[in-house]
């Protein structure tokens, strides 16, 4: 009886072929549960708008308290976070924190007077928030400053069930003294 010298190798070769084929098959993407704003009910969209409006109201209350640590909890601390500062420079989470901490440390008081807010729900987990306001500051030296037209944009993402700003942009003219 003759034996085929390739017989023991055949199952090994077949296994290797199947393994290679499965490695070249694209991975199935997991469907996300994101719902586009156009597919949302008006009630769901309004509920998200109210969540964001309440969140930014709390945020600006913390800004008035000059509490940088609490203020920064509204932002997502990741390498992907981006900020555009009033002077046009770009920054990450830590740069935004340092810039605002330096400013807060010079102030005795700060008041925020909202003028307008626009909340644009993009999906059930992505919201664009735009604001305009006036800010009045009293420095620790006693000098008073007024920023008449401050405007900004925050991009909120729902991360682990909580809304966090993943992008922040602010524009402001030179203060009026």
Coordinates of C-alpha atoms in Angstrom, one line a residue:
X1 CA 0.0 0.0 0.0
X2 CA 1.4 3.3 -1.1
X3 CA 0.8 6.4 1.0
X4 CA 0.5 9.9 -0.4
X5 CA 3.4 12.0 1.0
X6 CA 1.2 15.1 0.8
X7 CA -1.7 13.6 2.8
X8 CA -0.5 14.9 6.3
X9 CA 0.2 18.4 4.8
X10 CA -3.1 18.8 3.0
X11 CA -5.2 19.5 6.2
X12 CA -2.5 21.9 7.4
X13 CA -2.5 23.7 4.0
X14 CA -6.3 23.9 3.9
X15 CA -6.3 25.4 7.4
X16 CA -3.7 27.9 6.4
X17 CA -5.7 28.9 3.3
X18 CA -8.9 29.4 5.3
X19 CA -7.0 31.5 7.9
X20 CA -5.4 33.7 5.2
X21 CA -8.8 34.2 3.5
X22 CA -10.4 35.2 6.8
X23 CA -7.6 37.7 7.5
X24 CA -8.2 39.4 4.1
X25 CA -12.0 39.6 4.7
X26 CA -12.9 43.1 5.8
X27 CA -14.1 43.3 9.4
X28 CA -17.8 43.9 9.8
X29 CA -18.4 47.4 11.0
X30 CA -20.5 47.7 14.1
X31 CA -23.5 49.8 13.3
X32 CA -23.7 52.9 15.4
X33 CA -26.9 53.9 17.0
X34 CA -26.6 57.5 15.9
X35 CA -29.8 59.1 14.6
X36 CA -29.6 62.0 12.2
X37 CA -31.5 65.1 13.3
X38 CA -33.8 64.9 10.2
X39 CA -35.0 61.5 11.4
X40 CA -35.6 62.6 15.0
X41 CA -39.0 63.5 16.4
X42 CA -39.4 67.2 17.2
X43 CA -39.8 66.2 20.9
X44 CA -36.5 64.3 20.9
X45 CA -34.7 67.2 19.2
X46 CA -36.2 69.7 21.7
X47 CA -35.1 67.4 24.7
X48 CA -31.5 67.5 23.4
X49 CA -31.7 71.3 23.0
X50 CA -32.9 71.6 26.6
X51 CA -30.1 69.3 27.8
X52 CA -27.4 71.4 26.0
X53 CA -29.0 74.7 27.1
X54 CA -29.0 73.6 30.8
X55 CA -25.4 72.3 30.5
X56 CA -24.0 75.6 29.1
X57 CA -26.0 77.6 31.6
X58 CA -24.2 75.6 34.3
X59 CA -20.9 76.0 32.5
X60 CA -21.1 79.8 32.3
X61 CA -22.1 79.9 36.0
X62 CA -18.8 78.2 36.8
X63 CA -17.0 80.7 34.5
X64 CA -18.4 83.5 36.6
X65 CA -17.1 81.7 39.7
X66 CA -13.7 81.7 38.1
X67 CA -13.4 78.0 38.8
X68 CA -11.1 76.6 36.1
X69 CA -11.2 73.0 37.4
X70 CA -14.9 72.7 37.3
X71 CA -15.1 74.6 34.0
X72 CA -12.8 72.1 32.4
X73 CA -15.0 69.2 33.3
X74 CA -17.4 70.3 30.6
X75 CA -14.6 69.5 28.0
X76 CA -13.4 66.1 26.8
X77 CA -9.7 65.7 27.8
X78 CA -8.4 63.7 24.8
X79 CA -5.7 64.2 22.2
X80 CA -8.5 64.9 19.7
X81 CA -9.8 68.0 21.6
X82 CA -9.2 71.2 19.7
X83 CA -9.6 74.9 20.8
X84 CA -9.3 78.1 18.8
X85 CA -8.4 80.9 21.1
X86 CA -9.5 84.5 20.8
X87 CA -6.1 85.5 19.6
X88 CA -6.4 83.0 16.7
X89 CA -4.0 80.4 18.1
X90 CA -4.8 76.7 18.1
X91 CA -4.6 74.7 21.3
X92 CA -5.4 71.4 22.9
X93 CA -7.2 70.7 26.2
X94 CA -4.2 71.6 28.4
X95 CA -3.5 74.8 26.4
X96 CA -7.1 75.9 26.8
X97 CA -7.0 75.2 30.5
X98 CA -3.7 77.1 31.0
X99 CA -4.9 80.1 29.0
X100 CA -8.1 80.4 31.0
X101 CA -6.5 79.7 34.3
X102 CA -4.0 82.5 33.6
X103 CA -6.9 84.8 32.8
X104 CA -9.0 83.8 35.8
X105 CA -6.0 84.3 38.1
X106 CA -5.9 88.0 37.1
X107 CA -9.6 88.5 37.8
X108 CA -11.4 89.4 41.0
X109 CA -14.9 89.1 39.4
X110 CA -16.3 88.2 36.0
X111 CA -19.9 88.5 34.8
X112 CA -21.3 86.9 31.7
X113 CA -24.3 88.6 30.0
X114 CA -25.7 86.2 27.3
X115 CA -27.0 87.9 24.2
X116 CA -27.9 85.0 22.0
X117 CA -27.5 81.2 21.8
X118 CA -28.1 78.9 18.9
X119 CA -28.3 75.1 19.4
X120 CA -28.1 73.0 16.3
X121 CA -28.8 69.3 16.8
X122 CA -26.8 67.4 14.2
X123 CA -27.4 63.9 15.5
X124 CA -28.6 62.4 18.8
X125 CA -25.0 62.4 19.9
X126 CA -23.5 65.6 18.2
X127 CA -24.7 69.2 18.9
X128 CA -23.2 72.5 17.7
X129 CA -23.7 75.3 20.2
X130 CA -23.0 78.9 19.3
X131 CA -23.2 81.9 21.6
X132 CA -22.7 85.6 21.8
X133 CA -22.4 87.6 25.0
X134 CA -20.9 90.5 26.9
X135 CA -18.3 89.9 29.6
X136 CA -17.4 92.4 32.4
X137 CA -14.3 91.8 34.5
X138 CA -12.8 93.4 37.5
X139 CA -9.1 92.7 37.8
X140 CA -7.4 92.1 41.1
X141 CA -5.7 95.5 40.5
X142 CA -9.2 97.1 40.6
X143 CA -9.2 97.9 36.8
X144 CA -12.5 97.2 35.0
X145 CA -12.7 95.6 31.6
X146 CA -15.6 95.1 29.3
X147 CA -15.7 92.6 26.4
X148 CA -18.7 93.8 24.4
X149 CA -18.9 91.2 21.7
X150 CA -17.7 87.7 22.7
X151 CA -18.8 84.9 20.4
X152 CA -18.0 81.2 20.5
X153 CA -18.8 77.8 19.3
X154 CA -18.7 74.5 21.2
X155 CA -19.2 71.1 19.5
X156 CA -20.7 68.7 22.0
X157 CA -20.5 64.9 21.7
X158 CA -22.3 62.5 23.8
X159 CA -19.6 60.3 25.4
X160 CA -20.5 57.5 27.8
X161 CA -23.9 59.0 28.3
X162 CA -22.6 62.6 29.1
X163 CA -22.3 65.6 26.9
X164 CA -18.7 66.9 26.5
X165 CA -17.3 69.7 24.4
X166 CA -14.8 68.2 21.9
X167 CA -14.2 71.5 20.1
X168 CA -14.2 75.1 21.4
X169 CA -13.7 78.3 19.6
X170 CA -14.0 81.8 21.0
X171 CA -13.6 85.3 19.4
X172 CA -13.5 88.5 21.3
X173 CA -12.4 92.1 20.4
X174 CA -9.9 94.1 22.5
X175 CA -11.6 95.0 25.8
X176 CA -13.1 98.4 26.5
X177 CA -11.7 99.9 29.7

